[in-house]
């Protein structure tokens, strides 16, 4: 027996994400000079395209393209600059890779143009809270939507990080965001929920949100987990830099799969593909 429900999430291009049979790996492609984990590495579009193509060869099922860093204290980027970063990468990848492309943005204008360029999934760290218009873009365009839990904004990451029961509160707030998306016209079967590890959460909160992933899965939507290289891993690893957190990420990815995640969002694709393949074989045998 598997712990996971199966879902088919339709995409605007007629394809669908088949979720639950095996864990899908979403690869992080940050076209930014300042991301916390890999800042500047793929800032040049040609390098970003080459790196993303390599991630697909390594087993990525989805490419998540982001042009604005969400790290604590990061500057808000004008939509035009974000588009200047992400559009050439999406356009280049659409003709090079077969996997669905996701746009990591909270801006309606960016998502709309990214969908024109070939993206099929909107990944919003604010779950349509920063720009409510984004929900209407998702509805109109038939995009799949990842709604991530967050409190506050990235420049004040911990201002609202007070919880009594992290898993219950995160699940309740995500359920409310899903209701907002559905009210705006996004079909329920296109919505994926994410606990937002590290967002509006201190390390202890992220660990509790991850351990309580089942509470989110119980809401009846597919679940995405994004623990990759995040600072909450320092609770176990000590103060090592993000690029030295691959093994810690592996533990959190395996835990995510065993707790019911359908998709994991990661930087180290080849390594984490191995992790999810093995975790899947165990998850399939959970009683
Ligand atoms: N984490 C980050 C960005 N986007 N989206 C979802 N759905 N879930 C996440 O956990 C998530 C996300 C932060 O990681 P990264 O993209 O590597 O860093 P930065 O925001 O600094 O570019």
mmCIF file of C-alpha atoms and ligand atoms in Angstrom:
data_model
loop_
_atom_site.group_PDB
_atom_site.id
_atom_site.type_symbol
_atom_site.label_atom_id
_atom_site.label_comp_id
_atom_site.label_asym_id
_atom_site.label_seq_id
_atom_site.Cartn_x
_atom_site.Cartn_y
_atom_site.Cartn_z
ATOM 1 C CA UNK A 1 0.000 0.000 0.000
ATOM 2 C CA UNK A 2 1.266 3.492 -0.746
ATOM 3 C CA UNK A 3 0.927 6.469 1.572
ATOM 4 C CA UNK A 4 0.228 8.734 -1.368
ATOM 5 C CA UNK A 5 -2.972 9.460 -3.221
ATOM 6 C CA UNK A 6 -2.687 9.550 -7.004
ATOM 7 C CA UNK A 7 -3.474 12.804 -8.832
ATOM 8 C CA UNK A 8 -3.563 13.858 -12.474
ATOM 9 C CA UNK A 9 -2.858 17.584 -12.770
ATOM 10 C CA UNK A 10 -3.814 18.891 -16.236
ATOM 11 C CA UNK A 11 -1.445 21.351 -17.914
ATOM 12 C CA UNK A 12 -2.443 24.038 -20.444
ATOM 13 C CA UNK A 13 -0.587 22.322 -23.296
ATOM 14 C CA UNK A 14 -2.800 19.237 -23.038
ATOM 15 C CA UNK A 15 -0.290 17.227 -21.043
ATOM 16 C CA UNK A 16 -0.683 16.332 -17.370
ATOM 17 C CA UNK A 17 1.435 15.683 -14.308
ATOM 18 C CA UNK A 18 0.941 12.116 -13.122
ATOM 19 C CA UNK A 19 1.494 12.435 -9.371
ATOM 20 C CA UNK A 20 1.775 9.739 -6.756
ATOM 21 C CA UNK A 21 3.039 6.786 -8.773
ATOM 22 C CA UNK A 22 6.590 8.024 -8.222
ATOM 23 C CA UNK A 23 7.988 11.235 -6.760
ATOM 24 C CA UNK A 24 8.657 13.906 -9.369
ATOM 25 C CA UNK A 25 11.842 15.964 -9.143
ATOM 26 C CA UNK A 26 11.485 19.687 -9.782
ATOM 27 C CA UNK A 27 14.885 21.218 -10.585
ATOM 28 C CA UNK A 28 15.684 24.738 -9.369
ATOM 29 C CA UNK A 29 16.994 27.023 -12.121
ATOM 30 C CA UNK A 30 17.730 30.385 -10.532
ATOM 31 C CA UNK A 31 18.474 33.050 -13.151
ATOM 32 C CA UNK A 32 19.555 35.441 -10.420
ATOM 33 C CA UNK A 33 22.781 37.062 -9.272
ATOM 34 C CA UNK A 34 21.916 36.657 -5.585
ATOM 35 C CA UNK A 35 20.081 33.416 -4.728
ATOM 36 C CA UNK A 36 21.017 32.092 -1.303
ATOM 37 C CA UNK A 37 22.019 28.698 -2.602
ATOM 38 C CA UNK A 38 23.608 29.222 -5.996
ATOM 39 C CA UNK A 39 23.638 32.990 -6.559
ATOM 40 C CA UNK A 40 25.062 34.030 -9.921
ATOM 41 C CA UNK A 41 25.753 30.522 -11.154
ATOM 42 C CA UNK A 42 23.174 30.544 -13.943
ATOM 43 C CA UNK A 43 22.711 34.286 -14.400
ATOM 44 C CA UNK A 44 23.777 34.126 -18.046
ATOM 45 C CA UNK A 45 20.833 32.743 -20.143
ATOM 46 C CA UNK A 46 22.985 30.366 -22.211
ATOM 47 C CA UNK A 47 24.551 28.925 -19.071
ATOM 48 C CA UNK A 48 21.134 28.616 -17.436
ATOM 49 C CA UNK A 49 19.764 26.785 -20.496
ATOM 50 C CA UNK A 50 22.763 24.428 -20.651
ATOM 51 C CA UNK A 51 22.558 23.730 -16.922
ATOM 52 C CA UNK A 52 18.795 23.125 -17.069
ATOM 53 C CA UNK A 53 19.231 20.746 -20.029
ATOM 54 C CA UNK A 54 21.817 18.853 -17.979
ATOM 55 C CA UNK A 55 19.345 18.656 -15.085
ATOM 56 C CA UNK A 56 16.799 17.071 -17.433
ATOM 57 C CA UNK A 57 19.429 14.570 -18.575
ATOM 58 C CA UNK A 58 20.056 13.873 -14.869
ATOM 59 C CA UNK A 59 16.375 12.992 -14.390
ATOM 60 C CA UNK A 60 14.526 16.243 -13.604
ATOM 61 C CA UNK A 61 10.785 15.951 -14.300
ATOM 62 C CA UNK A 62 10.004 19.688 -14.078
ATOM 63 C CA UNK A 63 12.215 22.786 -14.470
ATOM 64 C CA UNK A 64 11.413 25.677 -12.114
ATOM 65 C CA UNK A 65 12.723 28.950 -13.536
ATOM 66 C CA UNK A 66 13.083 31.896 -11.147
ATOM 67 C CA UNK A 67 14.341 35.421 -11.805
ATOM 68 C CA UNK A 68 13.987 37.014 -8.368
ATOM 69 C CA UNK A 69 15.658 35.699 -5.239
ATOM 70 C CA UNK A 70 13.391 35.186 -2.246
ATOM 71 C CA UNK A 71 16.217 34.955 0.269
ATOM 72 C CA UNK A 72 15.717 37.042 3.436
ATOM 73 C CA UNK A 73 16.503 40.666 2.701
ATOM 74 C CA UNK A 74 16.443 40.278 -1.094
ATOM 75 C CA UNK A 75 15.361 43.305 -3.134
ATOM 76 C CA UNK A 76 12.034 43.354 -4.980
ATOM 77 C CA UNK A 77 12.708 43.235 -8.704
ATOM 78 C CA UNK A 78 10.663 45.176 -11.299
ATOM 79 C CA UNK A 79 8.631 42.833 -13.539
ATOM 80 C CA UNK A 80 10.492 44.037 -16.670
ATOM 81 C CA UNK A 81 13.861 43.014 -15.223
ATOM 82 C CA UNK A 82 12.486 39.663 -14.043
ATOM 83 C CA UNK A 83 11.119 39.040 -17.547
ATOM 84 C CA UNK A 84 14.435 40.046 -19.104
ATOM 85 C CA UNK A 85 16.058 37.300 -17.031
ATOM 86 C CA UNK A 86 13.563 34.452 -17.367
ATOM 87 C CA UNK A 87 12.015 34.775 -20.848
ATOM 88 C CA UNK A 88 15.140 33.886 -22.891
ATOM 89 C CA UNK A 89 15.679 30.870 -20.644
ATOM 90 C CA UNK A 90 12.087 29.616 -20.976
ATOM 91 C CA UNK A 91 12.093 30.215 -24.737
ATOM 92 C CA UNK A 92 15.414 28.427 -25.116
ATOM 93 C CA UNK A 93 14.321 25.488 -23.006
ATOM 94 C CA UNK A 94 10.926 25.052 -24.619
ATOM 95 C CA UNK A 95 12.565 23.931 -27.856
ATOM 96 C CA UNK A 96 15.288 21.920 -26.116
ATOM 97 C CA UNK A 97 13.580 19.892 -23.417
ATOM 98 C CA UNK A 98 10.346 17.927 -23.205
ATOM 99 C CA UNK A 99 9.634 18.331 -19.475
ATOM 100 C CA UNK A 100 7.088 20.898 -18.218
ATOM 101 C CA UNK A 101 8.462 24.307 -17.244
ATOM 102 C CA UNK A 102 7.377 26.118 -14.118
ATOM 103 C CA UNK A 103 7.748 29.872 -13.520
ATOM 104 C CA UNK A 104 8.727 30.790 -9.965
ATOM 105 C CA UNK A 105 7.103 34.195 -9.571
ATOM 106 C CA UNK A 106 4.478 36.029 -7.553
ATOM 107 C CA UNK A 107 3.929 38.627 -10.289
ATOM 108 C CA UNK A 108 0.920 38.325 -12.602
ATOM 109 C CA UNK A 109 2.652 40.133 -15.479
ATOM 110 C CA UNK A 110 5.673 37.830 -15.298
ATOM 111 C CA UNK A 111 3.567 34.661 -15.161
ATOM 112 C CA UNK A 112 1.408 35.729 -18.108
ATOM 113 C CA UNK A 113 4.427 36.297 -20.361
ATOM 114 C CA UNK A 114 6.166 33.173 -19.084
ATOM 115 C CA UNK A 115 3.083 31.127 -20.032
ATOM 116 C CA UNK A 116 3.200 32.711 -23.523
ATOM 117 C CA UNK A 117 6.835 31.615 -23.752
ATOM 118 C CA UNK A 118 6.019 28.012 -22.862
ATOM 119 C CA UNK A 119 5.706 27.656 -19.086
ATOM 120 C CA UNK A 120 2.872 25.420 -17.884
ATOM 121 C CA UNK A 121 3.029 25.784 -14.095
ATOM 122 C CA UNK A 122 2.941 28.898 -11.884
ATOM 123 C CA UNK A 123 4.954 28.467 -8.675
ATOM 124 C CA UNK A 124 4.005 31.289 -6.310
ATOM 125 C CA UNK A 125 5.765 31.634 -2.934
ATOM 126 C CA UNK A 126 2.864 33.828 -1.768
ATOM 127 C CA UNK A 127 0.007 31.498 -2.824
ATOM 128 C CA UNK A 128 -1.620 34.382 -4.755
ATOM 129 C CA UNK A 129 -1.443 36.724 -1.733
ATOM 130 C CA UNK A 130 1.050 39.313 -3.050
ATOM 131 C CA UNK A 131 -0.749 39.803 -6.373
ATOM 132 C CA UNK A 132 -4.333 38.456 -6.348
ATOM 133 C CA UNK A 133 -4.412 39.068 -10.119
ATOM 134 C CA UNK A 134 -2.052 36.090 -10.462
ATOM 135 C CA UNK A 135 -4.910 33.743 -9.493
ATOM 136 C CA UNK A 136 -6.957 35.114 -12.388
ATOM 137 C CA UNK A 137 -3.990 34.621 -14.748
ATOM 138 C CA UNK A 138 -3.713 30.998 -13.618
ATOM 139 C CA UNK A 139 -7.464 30.501 -14.076
ATOM 140 C CA UNK A 140 -7.616 32.148 -17.513
ATOM 141 C CA UNK A 141 -4.538 30.342 -18.829
ATOM 142 C CA UNK A 142 -5.350 26.903 -17.401
ATOM 143 C CA UNK A 143 -1.971 26.751 -15.667
ATOM 144 C CA UNK A 144 -1.201 24.382 -12.835
ATOM 145 C CA UNK A 145 -0.411 26.299 -9.649
ATOM 146 C CA UNK A 146 1.922 25.588 -6.742
ATOM 147 C CA UNK A 147 0.590 27.492 -3.715
ATOM 148 C CA UNK A 148 3.337 27.836 -1.135
ATOM 149 C CA UNK A 149 2.754 28.722 2.513
ATOM 150 C CA UNK A 150 4.361 31.977 3.579
ATOM 151 C CA UNK A 151 3.795 34.597 6.213
ATOM 152 C CA UNK A 152 4.947 38.141 5.653
ATOM 153 C CA UNK A 153 7.422 39.150 2.936
ATOM 154 C CA UNK A 154 10.990 38.127 2.277
ATOM 155 C CA UNK A 155 12.465 41.387 3.618
ATOM 156 C CA UNK A 156 10.900 40.624 7.032
ATOM 157 C CA UNK A 157 11.124 36.834 6.898
ATOM 158 C CA UNK A 158 10.575 36.112 10.579
ATOM 159 C CA UNK A 159 8.254 38.973 11.582
ATOM 160 C CA UNK A 160 5.213 36.696 11.676
ATOM 161 C CA UNK A 161 7.001 33.468 12.600
ATOM 162 C CA UNK A 162 5.040 32.685 15.742
ATOM 163 C CA UNK A 163 3.119 29.426 15.846
ATOM 164 C CA UNK A 164 1.464 27.271 18.473
ATOM 165 C CA UNK A 165 0.938 24.236 16.220
ATOM 166 C CA UNK A 166 2.993 24.720 13.061
ATOM 167 C CA UNK A 167 1.624 21.829 10.994
ATOM 168 C CA UNK A 168 -2.003 22.595 11.846
ATOM 169 C CA UNK A 169 -1.618 26.326 11.167
ATOM 170 C CA UNK A 170 0.266 25.820 7.905
ATOM 171 C CA UNK A 171 -2.362 23.330 6.722
ATOM 172 C CA UNK A 172 -5.245 25.640 7.690
ATOM 173 C CA UNK A 173 -3.655 28.660 6.002
ATOM 174 C CA UNK A 174 -2.907 26.654 2.838
ATOM 175 C CA UNK A 175 -6.482 25.408 2.744
ATOM 176 C CA UNK A 176 -7.641 29.031 2.900
ATOM 177 C CA UNK A 177 -5.296 30.001 0.047
ATOM 178 C CA UNK A 178 -6.557 27.089 -2.051
ATOM 179 C CA UNK A 179 -10.121 28.316 -1.449
ATOM 180 C CA UNK A 180 -9.118 31.791 -2.681
ATOM 181 C CA UNK A 181 -7.583 30.260 -5.828
ATOM 182 C CA UNK A 182 -10.681 28.153 -6.493
ATOM 183 C CA UNK A 183 -12.932 31.200 -5.968
ATOM 184 C CA UNK A 184 -10.844 33.027 -8.590
ATOM 185 C CA UNK A 185 -11.537 30.237 -11.070
ATOM 186 C CA UNK A 186 -8.534 27.923 -10.720
ATOM 187 C CA UNK A 187 -9.854 24.349 -10.976
ATOM 188 C CA UNK A 188 -9.175 22.305 -7.835
ATOM 189 C CA UNK A 189 -7.340 19.645 -9.825
ATOM 190 C CA UNK A 190 -4.670 22.145 -10.925
ATOM 191 C CA UNK A 191 -3.621 23.124 -7.386
ATOM 192 C CA UNK A 192 -0.517 21.776 -5.606
ATOM 193 C CA UNK A 193 0.272 22.766 -1.978
ATOM 194 C CA UNK A 194 3.700 23.412 -0.439
ATOM 195 C CA UNK A 195 4.586 23.953 3.276
ATOM 196 C CA UNK A 196 7.075 26.727 2.360
ATOM 197 C CA UNK A 197 10.049 25.422 4.312
ATOM 198 C CA UNK A 198 12.132 28.390 5.489
ATOM 199 C CA UNK A 199 9.481 30.971 4.597
ATOM 200 C CA UNK A 200 8.047 32.868 7.565
ATOM 201 C CA UNK A 201 9.405 30.004 9.659
ATOM 202 C CA UNK A 202 12.359 29.687 11.969
ATOM 203 C CA UNK A 203 14.360 26.457 11.708
ATOM 204 C CA UNK A 204 12.275 24.711 14.357
ATOM 205 C CA UNK A 205 9.071 25.681 12.531
ATOM 206 C CA UNK A 206 10.366 24.321 9.213
ATOM 207 C CA UNK A 207 11.271 21.025 10.859
ATOM 208 C CA UNK A 208 7.808 20.779 12.389
ATOM 209 C CA UNK A 209 6.129 21.726 9.103
ATOM 210 C CA UNK A 210 8.120 18.999 7.352
ATOM 211 C CA UNK A 211 7.415 16.400 10.035
ATOM 212 C CA UNK A 212 3.728 17.363 9.787
ATOM 213 C CA UNK A 213 3.555 17.099 5.993
ATOM 214 C CA UNK A 214 0.791 14.508 6.400
ATOM 215 C CA UNK A 215 -1.507 17.271 7.691
ATOM 216 C CA UNK A 216 -1.150 19.071 4.374
ATOM 217 C CA UNK A 217 -1.498 15.864 2.351
ATOM 218 C CA UNK A 218 -4.751 15.222 4.218
ATOM 219 C CA UNK A 219 -6.267 18.347 2.615
ATOM 220 C CA UNK A 220 -6.709 16.353 -0.591
ATOM 221 C CA UNK A 221 -4.259 18.177 -2.870
ATOM 222 C CA UNK A 222 -0.888 17.013 -4.188
ATOM 223 C CA UNK A 223 2.056 18.189 -2.071
ATOM 224 C CA UNK A 224 5.401 19.727 -3.070
ATOM 225 C CA UNK A 225 8.296 19.947 -0.587
ATOM 226 C CA UNK A 226 11.285 22.285 -1.009
ATOM 227 C CA UNK A 227 13.941 21.569 1.631
ATOM 228 C CA UNK A 228 16.924 21.875 -0.699
ATOM 229 C CA UNK A 229 20.029 23.460 0.885
ATOM 230 C CA UNK A 230 17.855 25.503 3.256
ATOM 231 C CA UNK A 231 19.194 26.966 6.489
ATOM 232 C CA UNK A 232 16.896 24.872 8.748
ATOM 233 C CA UNK A 233 19.159 21.931 7.828
ATOM 234 C CA UNK A 234 21.817 23.606 10.018
ATOM 235 C CA UNK A 235 19.963 22.243 13.060
ATOM 236 C CA UNK A 236 21.405 18.883 12.071
ATOM 237 C CA UNK A 237 24.443 19.880 10.025
ATOM 238 C CA UNK A 238 25.919 22.789 11.943
ATOM 239 C CA UNK A 239 26.866 26.046 10.263
ATOM 240 C CA UNK A 240 27.882 24.765 6.814
ATOM 241 C CA UNK A 241 27.305 26.810 3.631
ATOM 242 C CA UNK A 242 24.345 26.003 1.319
ATOM 243 C CA UNK A 243 26.483 24.193 -1.259
ATOM 244 C CA UNK A 244 27.702 21.798 1.481
ATOM 245 C CA UNK A 245 24.162 20.765 2.446
ATOM 246 C CA UNK A 246 23.502 18.088 -0.207
ATOM 247 C CA UNK A 247 23.560 15.147 2.204
ATOM 248 C CA UNK A 248 21.374 16.982 4.676
ATOM 249 C CA UNK A 249 19.046 17.803 1.788
ATOM 250 C CA UNK A 250 19.002 14.098 0.907
ATOM 251 C CA UNK A 251 17.711 13.254 4.382
ATOM 252 C CA UNK A 252 14.986 15.899 4.150
ATOM 253 C CA UNK A 253 14.032 14.764 0.634
ATOM 254 C CA UNK A 254 13.732 11.130 1.772
ATOM 255 C CA UNK A 255 11.636 12.248 4.754
ATOM 256 C CA UNK A 256 9.419 14.312 2.417
ATOM 257 C CA UNK A 257 8.748 11.296 0.220
ATOM 258 C CA UNK A 258 7.986 9.041 3.189
ATOM 259 C CA UNK A 259 5.662 11.686 4.649
ATOM 260 C CA UNK A 260 3.645 11.982 1.438
ATOM 261 C CA UNK A 261 5.251 14.578 -0.904
ATOM 262 C CA UNK A 262 4.452 14.106 -4.605
ATOM 263 C CA UNK A 263 7.120 16.518 -5.878
ATOM 264 C CA UNK A 264 10.438 17.620 -4.371
ATOM 265 C CA UNK A 265 12.116 20.870 -5.438
ATOM 266 C CA UNK A 266 15.910 20.471 -5.459
ATOM 267 C CA UNK A 267 19.194 21.905 -6.702
ATOM 268 C CA UNK A 268 21.281 18.685 -6.799
ATOM 269 C CA UNK A 269 19.249 16.776 -9.354
ATOM 270 C CA UNK A 270 21.324 13.668 -10.106
ATOM 271 C CA UNK A 271 21.837 12.976 -6.398
ATOM 272 C CA UNK A 272 18.231 13.600 -5.373
ATOM 273 C CA UNK A 273 16.872 11.470 -8.228
ATOM 274 C CA UNK A 274 18.693 8.557 -6.562
ATOM 275 C CA UNK A 275 17.271 9.552 -3.191
ATOM 276 C CA UNK A 276 13.649 9.676 -4.401
ATOM 277 C CA UNK A 277 13.974 6.452 -6.381
ATOM 278 C CA UNK A 278 14.989 4.568 -3.220
ATOM 279 C CA UNK A 279 12.554 6.437 -0.954
ATOM 280 C CA UNK A 280 9.781 5.573 -3.424
ATOM 281 C CA UNK A 281 10.537 1.860 -3.170
ATOM 282 C CA UNK A 282 10.160 2.111 0.619
ATOM 283 C CA UNK A 283 7.095 4.394 0.480
ATOM 284 C CA UNK A 284 5.365 1.834 -1.735
ATOM 285 C CA UNK A 285 5.712 -0.720 1.054
ATOM 286 C CA UNK A 286 4.532 1.399 3.981
ATOM 287 C CA UNK A 287 1.596 -0.152 5.806
HETATM 288 N N1 LIG B 1 11.995 27.851 -2.113
HETATM 289 C C1 LIG B 1 12.653 28.840 -2.739
HETATM 290 C C2 LIG B 1 12.112 29.460 -3.872
HETATM 291 N N2 LIG B 1 10.945 29.044 -4.387
HETATM 292 N N3 LIG B 1 9.076 27.595 -4.327
HETATM 293 C C3 LIG B 1 8.401 26.598 -3.745
HETATM 294 N N4 LIG B 1 7.247 26.165 -4.258
HETATM 295 N N5 LIG B 1 8.880 25.977 -2.604
HETATM 296 C C4 LIG B 1 10.043 26.350 -2.025
HETATM 297 O O1 LIG B 1 10.410 25.766 -0.964
HETATM 298 C C5 LIG B 1 10.793 27.419 -2.625
HETATM 299 C C6 LIG B 1 10.262 28.022 -3.791
HETATM 300 C C7 LIG B 1 13.986 29.289 -2.197
HETATM 301 O O2 LIG B 1 15.031 28.533 -2.759
HETATM 302 P P1 LIG B 1 15.946 29.023 -3.973
HETATM 303 O O3 LIG B 1 15.113 29.198 -5.208
HETATM 304 O O4 LIG B 1 17.094 28.132 -4.132
HETATM 305 O O5 LIG B 1 16.522 30.413 -3.474
HETATM 306 P P2 LIG B 1 16.254 31.924 -3.889
HETATM 307 O O6 LIG B 1 14.834 32.234 -3.576
HETATM 308 O O7 LIG B 1 17.236 32.713 -3.061
HETATM 309 O O8 LIG B 1 16.504 32.056 -5.367
#
